[in-house]
């Protein structure tokens, strides 16, 4: 039995149909060009990123880099929080000869907060973001212009989705990119250079936005890819987005078939993030997983929310407003308790032969999406 997917059928992908029941093999896919671009970009070792600083890491690990604040000693001191300082609350004694009659009392260290305050994402905030890879326009909105330009743009878009909540802009950067070729380590994935991640984190902090690091793992173990990003995840304004459509099993190649994850695997990732939250006293950390069809997440009932982690299921899929509503209804049916919802829109592909859904239409979905992402 095949899943009816709203337009998400890449070149050569089997076992899926475009909306309307037509075979993916006989109908040009609206996002086939994106998949080909992804394969070409990754196969080139993320060469398009060299203009963003750093040396492409290809299939290997991203080089070690200091956090954007230049400090490793206290990564949870409120990066991304307005008015925070790594030295605040150090409690250093007054210099010798000071006129102070008594020793300075240590200041109570403020707890790290989300970029715009507080420690809980929902229901106070609605996250609205752009995703992509710099220099690769076919892979999303972040592929055009500069990070600062896109951050300014997403700020404006986010306010259109407020609807009684405070908008929280998001930059969802592709940090691990599925690759059409195996690469030197056979993982079919490339990692974005640390210098590029740092550049986006700097912009996110400057704009008081959230940075999500998107993982398309290829054949690499998902948890390994998450752990490789630990130096960023110890910050209070950095979360994870998983793209299990690109998670391949043995013998599978990205672009040839849909990948999949499971409720158990998502729980393992959430448990790891929960451990970081506890160890560094971080605010709630988002864990998004994009889902294009029911088959992409196996045994969803095994998904277990973890303390300090906001699990967000984002409905993926290209198509007209009607087709996207249909995909939404299939994917949000029988949601596990504690799971939040997200919705994905495509500026170009959704508009091909139809039109892009308006914020009013997106907010009319039930349950109301708490994360809206544009590619």
Short mmCIF file of C-alpha atoms in Angstrom, two decimals:
data_model
loop_
_atom_site.label_atom_id
_atom_site.label_comp_id
_atom_site.label_asym_id
_atom_site.label_seq_id
_atom_site.Cartn_x
_atom_site.Cartn_y
_atom_site.Cartn_z
CA UNK A 1 0.00 0.00 0.00
CA UNK A 2 1.40 3.38 -0.99
CA UNK A 3 0.98 6.74 0.67
CA UNK A 4 -0.73 9.55 -1.16
CA UNK A 5 1.70 12.42 -0.78
CA UNK A 6 0.86 15.98 -1.72
CA UNK A 7 3.38 16.39 -4.45
CA UNK A 8 6.49 15.18 -2.62
CA UNK A 9 7.82 12.58 -5.03
CA UNK A 10 11.40 13.15 -6.07
CA UNK A 11 12.96 11.90 -9.28
CA UNK A 12 13.09 8.12 -9.16
CA UNK A 13 11.34 7.82 -5.80
CA UNK A 14 9.28 4.66 -5.63
CA UNK A 15 6.41 3.67 -3.40
CA UNK A 16 4.76 7.10 -3.43
CA UNK A 17 2.23 8.94 -5.57
CA UNK A 18 1.61 12.57 -6.22
CA UNK A 19 -1.75 13.86 -5.06
CA UNK A 20 -4.49 12.73 -7.36
CA UNK A 21 -3.16 9.19 -7.57
CA UNK A 22 -0.78 9.60 -10.52
CA UNK A 23 2.45 7.63 -10.51
CA UNK A 24 5.57 9.50 -9.49
CA UNK A 25 7.44 7.77 -12.30
CA UNK A 26 5.16 9.10 -15.03
CA UNK A 27 4.59 12.63 -13.76
CA UNK A 28 7.31 15.27 -13.37
CA UNK A 29 7.67 16.03 -9.69
CA UNK A 30 7.25 19.64 -8.55
CA UNK A 31 10.29 19.29 -6.29
CA UNK A 32 12.46 17.05 -8.46
CA UNK A 33 14.71 20.03 -9.19
CA UNK A 34 15.19 20.60 -5.45
CA UNK A 35 16.22 16.99 -4.95
CA UNK A 36 18.64 17.14 -7.87
CA UNK A 37 20.07 20.39 -6.52
CA UNK A 38 20.48 18.79 -3.11
CA UNK A 39 22.33 15.85 -4.62
CA UNK A 40 24.61 18.06 -6.70
CA UNK A 41 25.33 20.42 -3.81
CA UNK A 42 26.17 17.63 -1.38
CA UNK A 43 28.16 15.65 -3.93
CA UNK A 44 30.33 18.71 -4.45
CA UNK A 45 31.20 18.66 -0.76
CA UNK A 46 29.06 21.70 0.02
CA UNK A 47 31.37 23.79 -2.12
CA UNK A 48 28.77 26.55 -2.31
CA UNK A 49 29.46 27.26 1.35
CA UNK A 50 33.05 28.30 0.97
CA UNK A 51 31.96 31.89 0.58
CA UNK A 52 30.40 31.69 4.05
CA UNK A 53 33.68 30.99 5.79
CA UNK A 54 35.55 27.83 6.69
CA UNK A 55 36.61 24.77 4.75
CA UNK A 56 33.90 22.31 3.67
CA UNK A 57 34.02 19.23 5.82
CA UNK A 58 32.64 16.86 3.19
CA UNK A 59 31.56 13.59 4.71
CA UNK A 60 33.62 14.07 7.85
CA UNK A 61 33.01 15.87 11.08
CA UNK A 62 32.70 19.63 11.23
CA UNK A 63 35.87 21.23 12.62
CA UNK A 64 35.88 22.19 16.26
CA UNK A 65 34.90 25.80 16.75
CA UNK A 66 34.42 28.09 19.72
CA UNK A 67 30.85 29.18 20.42
CA UNK A 68 29.98 32.53 18.84
CA UNK A 69 30.35 34.33 22.16
CA UNK A 70 33.99 33.28 22.24
CA UNK A 71 33.60 31.37 25.50
CA UNK A 72 33.48 27.65 26.25
CA UNK A 73 33.53 27.86 30.03
CA UNK A 74 29.86 28.72 30.52
CA UNK A 75 27.85 27.98 27.37
CA UNK A 76 24.56 28.27 29.21
CA UNK A 77 24.96 31.80 30.49
CA UNK A 78 22.08 33.11 28.42
CA UNK A 79 23.35 33.32 24.86
CA UNK A 80 20.56 34.83 22.85
CA UNK A 81 19.00 36.45 25.91
CA UNK A 82 18.67 40.19 25.88
CA UNK A 83 20.98 41.86 28.34
CA UNK A 84 22.89 38.70 29.27
CA UNK A 85 26.65 38.66 29.74
CA UNK A 86 29.06 35.74 30.17
CA UNK A 87 30.60 37.53 33.15
CA UNK A 88 27.35 38.51 34.83
CA UNK A 89 26.90 37.14 38.29
CA UNK A 90 30.51 36.01 38.63
CA UNK A 91 30.60 37.16 42.25
CA UNK A 92 34.24 38.31 42.01
CA UNK A 93 35.45 40.02 45.23
CA UNK A 94 36.10 43.76 45.28
CA UNK A 95 39.67 44.75 44.32
CA UNK A 96 42.15 45.23 47.15
CA UNK A 97 41.94 48.71 48.64
CA UNK A 98 38.30 49.12 47.71
CA UNK A 99 36.21 51.38 49.92
CA UNK A 100 33.65 48.61 50.27
CA UNK A 101 33.29 47.78 53.98
CA UNK A 102 32.16 44.21 53.45
CA UNK A 103 33.00 41.58 50.85
CA UNK A 104 30.84 41.81 47.74
CA UNK A 105 27.95 39.39 47.91
CA UNK A 106 27.83 37.07 44.93
CA UNK A 107 25.12 37.92 42.45
CA UNK A 108 22.68 35.16 41.77
CA UNK A 109 23.37 33.82 38.29
CA UNK A 110 20.37 34.37 36.04
CA UNK A 111 19.03 31.26 34.39
CA UNK A 112 19.42 31.05 30.60
CA UNK A 113 16.29 32.04 28.70
CA UNK A 114 14.86 31.76 25.21
CA UNK A 115 15.86 34.50 22.74
CA UNK A 116 12.86 36.66 23.64
CA UNK A 117 12.58 35.72 27.27
CA UNK A 118 11.12 32.95 29.36
CA UNK A 119 11.98 29.27 29.47
CA UNK A 120 8.93 27.64 27.87
CA UNK A 121 8.19 27.82 24.15
CA UNK A 122 4.49 27.04 24.17
CA UNK A 123 1.84 28.34 24.43
CA UNK A 124 3.51 31.76 24.71
CA UNK A 125 5.34 31.71 21.37
CA UNK A 126 4.56 30.82 17.78
CA UNK A 127 7.68 29.89 15.86
CA UNK A 128 7.91 31.04 12.23
CA UNK A 129 10.98 30.30 10.15
CA UNK A 130 12.87 30.00 6.89
CA UNK A 131 15.01 26.98 6.06
CA UNK A 132 17.78 26.29 3.60
CA UNK A 133 21.47 26.36 2.86
CA UNK A 134 23.43 29.47 1.87
CA UNK A 135 24.27 29.58 -1.82
CA UNK A 136 21.69 26.91 -2.73
CA UNK A 137 18.48 28.75 -3.63
CA UNK A 138 16.75 25.53 -4.68
CA UNK A 139 16.98 24.20 -1.12
CA UNK A 140 15.06 26.97 0.60
CA UNK A 141 14.71 30.63 1.46
CA UNK A 142 17.99 30.78 3.38
CA UNK A 143 19.79 30.02 0.11
CA UNK A 144 19.29 33.57 -1.17
CA UNK A 145 20.71 36.85 0.06
CA UNK A 146 22.57 37.11 3.35
CA UNK A 147 21.59 35.59 6.71
CA UNK A 148 20.91 39.10 8.04
CA UNK A 149 18.55 39.86 5.13
CA UNK A 150 16.64 36.64 5.63
CA UNK A 151 16.45 37.19 9.40
CA UNK A 152 14.93 40.63 8.81
CA UNK A 153 12.43 39.16 6.35
CA UNK A 154 11.33 36.28 8.57
CA UNK A 155 10.76 38.75 11.41
CA UNK A 156 8.11 40.47 9.29
CA UNK A 157 6.53 37.18 8.22
CA UNK A 158 6.43 35.95 11.82
CA UNK A 159 4.32 38.90 12.93
CA UNK A 160 1.65 37.89 10.41
CA UNK A 161 1.23 34.68 12.40
CA UNK A 162 1.04 36.21 15.87
CA UNK A 163 -2.70 35.62 16.43
CA UNK A 164 -2.46 36.24 20.17
CA UNK A 165 1.02 34.77 20.62
CA UNK A 166 4.46 36.35 20.58
CA UNK A 167 6.24 35.61 17.28
CA UNK A 168 9.59 33.84 17.57
CA UNK A 169 11.57 33.98 14.29
CA UNK A 170 13.54 30.88 13.32
CA UNK A 171 16.48 30.24 11.01
CA UNK A 172 16.47 26.52 10.11
CA UNK A 173 19.87 25.82 8.64
CA UNK A 174 20.70 22.54 6.90
CA UNK A 175 23.55 21.30 9.09
CA UNK A 176 23.71 17.74 7.72
CA UNK A 177 22.81 17.36 4.05
CA UNK A 178 21.84 14.10 2.33
CA UNK A 179 24.18 13.21 -0.53
CA UNK A 180 23.50 11.22 -3.68
CA UNK A 181 26.99 9.70 -3.48
CA UNK A 182 28.42 7.63 -0.64
CA UNK A 183 31.37 9.90 0.16
CA UNK A 184 34.64 8.73 1.76
CA UNK A 185 32.91 7.28 4.83
CA UNK A 186 29.94 5.72 3.00
CA UNK A 187 27.33 7.74 4.89
CA UNK A 188 25.71 9.58 1.96
CA UNK A 189 25.80 12.84 3.87
CA UNK A 190 27.89 15.99 4.20
CA UNK A 191 28.18 18.29 7.19
CA UNK A 192 27.93 22.05 6.93
CA UNK A 193 31.16 23.77 8.05
CA UNK A 194 31.23 25.02 11.62
CA UNK A 195 32.08 28.52 10.37
CA UNK A 196 28.77 28.65 8.49
CA UNK A 197 26.82 27.51 11.53
CA UNK A 198 28.63 30.13 13.59
CA UNK A 199 27.69 32.81 11.08
CA UNK A 200 24.01 31.94 11.31
CA UNK A 201 24.16 31.65 15.09
CA UNK A 202 25.66 35.13 15.29
CA UNK A 203 22.79 36.50 13.22
CA UNK A 204 20.18 34.58 15.23
CA UNK A 205 21.56 35.98 18.48
CA UNK A 206 21.70 39.50 17.07
CA UNK A 207 18.06 39.26 15.95
CA UNK A 208 16.89 37.39 19.08
CA UNK A 209 15.81 34.47 16.90
CA UNK A 210 16.00 30.69 17.29
CA UNK A 211 18.51 28.67 15.27
CA UNK A 212 17.38 25.17 14.29
CA UNK A 213 19.99 22.79 12.90
CA UNK A 214 18.35 20.55 10.31
CA UNK A 215 19.64 17.00 9.86
CA UNK A 216 19.23 14.97 6.66
CA UNK A 217 21.30 11.97 7.78
CA UNK A 218 21.63 9.81 4.69
CA UNK A 219 22.96 6.51 6.08
CA UNK A 220 24.66 8.10 9.09
CA UNK A 221 23.13 7.27 12.50
CA UNK A 222 20.80 10.12 13.43
CA UNK A 223 21.90 10.36 17.05
CA UNK A 224 25.54 10.57 15.94
CA UNK A 225 24.69 13.57 13.78
CA UNK A 226 22.87 15.22 16.68
CA UNK A 227 25.79 14.61 19.04
CA UNK A 228 28.20 16.09 16.48
CA UNK A 229 26.35 19.40 16.97
CA UNK A 230 26.69 19.42 20.75
CA UNK A 231 28.86 22.54 20.87
CA UNK A 232 25.91 24.48 19.45
CA UNK A 233 23.16 22.65 21.31
CA UNK A 234 24.46 23.76 24.70
CA UNK A 235 23.25 27.27 23.80
CA UNK A 236 19.71 28.25 24.86
CA UNK A 237 18.77 29.51 21.37
CA UNK A 238 19.65 26.39 19.33
CA UNK A 239 17.41 23.41 18.60
CA UNK A 240 17.20 20.45 16.22
CA UNK A 241 15.05 19.69 13.17
CA UNK A 242 15.08 16.19 11.71
CA UNK A 243 14.23 15.33 8.10
CA UNK A 244 13.61 11.56 8.23
CA UNK A 245 12.54 11.55 4.58
CA UNK A 246 16.32 11.55 3.97
CA UNK A 247 17.19 8.87 6.54
CA UNK A 248 18.31 5.86 4.55
CA UNK A 249 18.58 2.22 5.46
CA UNK A 250 21.18 -0.24 4.24
CA UNK A 251 21.27 -0.33 0.44
CA UNK A 252 19.14 2.81 0.06
CA UNK A 253 20.29 6.00 -1.67
CA UNK A 254 18.91 9.50 -0.99
CA UNK A 255 16.62 10.59 -3.80
CA UNK A 256 15.71 7.05 -4.83
CA UNK A 257 13.27 6.31 -2.01
CA UNK A 258 11.67 7.86 1.03
CA UNK A 259 13.54 7.31 4.24
CA UNK A 260 11.97 6.78 7.64
CA UNK A 261 12.42 7.04 11.36
CA UNK A 262 10.53 5.61 14.33
CA UNK A 263 8.96 6.74 17.55
CA UNK A 264 11.73 4.97 19.43
CA UNK A 265 14.47 6.79 17.55
CA UNK A 266 12.82 10.18 18.01
CA UNK A 267 12.57 9.42 21.72
CA UNK A 268 16.30 8.66 21.88
CA UNK A 269 17.10 12.03 20.29
CA UNK A 270 14.68 13.80 22.64
CA UNK A 271 16.28 12.04 25.62
CA UNK A 272 19.75 13.22 24.57
CA UNK A 273 18.54 16.82 24.22
CA UNK A 274 16.77 16.55 27.57
CA UNK A 275 20.08 15.56 29.14
CA UNK A 276 21.74 18.70 27.74
CA UNK A 277 18.88 20.84 29.02
CA UNK A 278 19.27 19.42 32.51
CA UNK A 279 23.07 19.54 32.57
CA UNK A 280 23.26 23.18 31.43
CA UNK A 281 20.02 24.47 32.99
CA UNK A 282 18.75 25.43 29.52
CA UNK A 283 15.26 26.62 28.62
CA UNK A 284 12.93 24.34 26.69
CA UNK A 285 14.58 23.12 23.49
CA UNK A 286 12.63 22.48 20.26
CA UNK A 287 12.93 19.14 18.46
CA UNK A 288 11.14 19.30 15.11
CA UNK A 289 10.61 16.34 12.81
CA UNK A 290 9.29 17.01 9.32
CA UNK A 291 6.93 14.35 8.03
CA UNK A 292 5.77 14.08 4.42
CA UNK A 293 3.69 10.87 4.78
CA UNK A 294 2.49 8.54 7.53
CA UNK A 295 5.05 5.89 6.50
CA UNK A 296 7.97 8.24 7.26
CA UNK A 297 7.48 7.81 11.03
CA UNK A 298 7.04 4.19 12.08
CA UNK A 299 5.47 3.28 15.44
CA UNK A 300 4.63 6.87 16.31
CA UNK A 301 2.83 5.61 19.40
CA UNK A 302 6.24 4.75 20.86
CA UNK A 303 7.20 8.44 20.92
CA UNK A 304 7.73 9.62 24.51
CA UNK A 305 8.03 13.34 25.36
CA UNK A 306 11.07 14.21 27.48
CA UNK A 307 11.53 16.95 30.13
CA UNK A 308 12.70 20.24 28.69
CA UNK A 309 12.09 19.27 25.06
CA UNK A 310 9.22 20.54 22.88
CA UNK A 311 8.46 17.83 20.31
CA UNK A 312 7.03 19.34 17.11
CA UNK A 313 5.60 17.28 14.26
CA UNK A 314 5.78 19.40 11.09
CA UNK A 315 3.49 18.42 8.22
CA UNK A 316 5.50 18.46 5.00
CA UNK A 317 4.25 18.18 1.42
CA UNK A 318 3.88 20.27 -1.72
CA UNK A 319 0.56 21.14 -3.32
CA UNK A 320 -2.50 23.34 -3.52
CA UNK A 321 -4.21 24.56 -0.34
CA UNK A 322 -6.74 21.74 -0.61
CA UNK A 323 -4.09 19.05 -1.03
CA UNK A 324 -2.04 20.42 1.84
CA UNK A 325 -5.10 20.41 4.12
CA UNK A 326 -5.63 16.77 3.21
CA UNK A 327 -2.03 15.89 4.08
CA UNK A 328 -2.40 17.81 7.35
CA UNK A 329 -5.53 15.91 8.33
CA UNK A 330 -3.85 12.55 7.70
CA UNK A 331 -0.73 13.46 9.65
CA UNK A 332 -2.34 15.02 12.72
CA UNK A 333 -4.80 12.17 13.21
CA UNK A 334 -4.25 10.36 16.53
CA UNK A 335 -1.45 12.60 17.73
CA UNK A 336 0.42 11.26 20.79
CA UNK A 337 -0.09 13.28 23.95
CA UNK A 338 2.37 16.12 24.39
CA UNK A 339 3.16 16.48 20.69
CA UNK A 340 3.04 19.98 19.15
CA UNK A 341 2.33 20.65 15.48
CA UNK A 342 4.07 22.47 12.66
CA UNK A 343 3.27 23.22 9.03
CA UNK A 344 5.60 23.60 6.05
CA UNK A 345 5.07 25.86 3.03
CA UNK A 346 7.01 26.15 -0.23
CA UNK A 347 7.26 29.59 -1.80
CA UNK A 348 7.78 28.31 -5.35
CA UNK A 349 6.51 24.73 -5.54
CA UNK A 350 3.18 25.33 -3.76
CA UNK A 351 2.46 28.17 -6.19
CA UNK A 352 3.09 26.09 -9.32
CA UNK A 353 -0.35 25.61 -10.83
CA UNK A 354 -1.99 26.88 -7.65
CA UNK A 355 -1.15 29.40 -4.93
CA UNK A 356 0.56 29.71 -1.58
CA UNK A 357 -1.65 29.37 1.48
CA UNK A 358 -2.20 32.59 3.41
CA UNK A 359 -1.39 33.00 7.11
CA UNK A 360 -5.13 33.18 7.78
CA UNK A 361 -5.65 29.81 6.09
CA UNK A 362 -2.73 28.22 7.94
CA UNK A 363 -3.99 29.50 11.29
CA UNK A 364 -7.43 28.05 10.50
CA UNK A 365 -5.97 24.51 10.62
CA UNK A 366 -6.83 22.46 13.68
CA UNK A 367 -4.93 21.93 15.80
CA UNK A 368 -3.39 25.32 15.08
CA UNK A 369 0.26 24.97 14.00
CA UNK A 370 2.76 26.23 16.55
CA UNK A 371 5.66 26.25 14.08
CA UNK A 372 5.24 27.52 10.51
CA UNK A 373 8.22 27.03 8.21
CA UNK A 374 8.83 28.31 4.68
CA UNK A 375 11.19 26.62 2.25
#
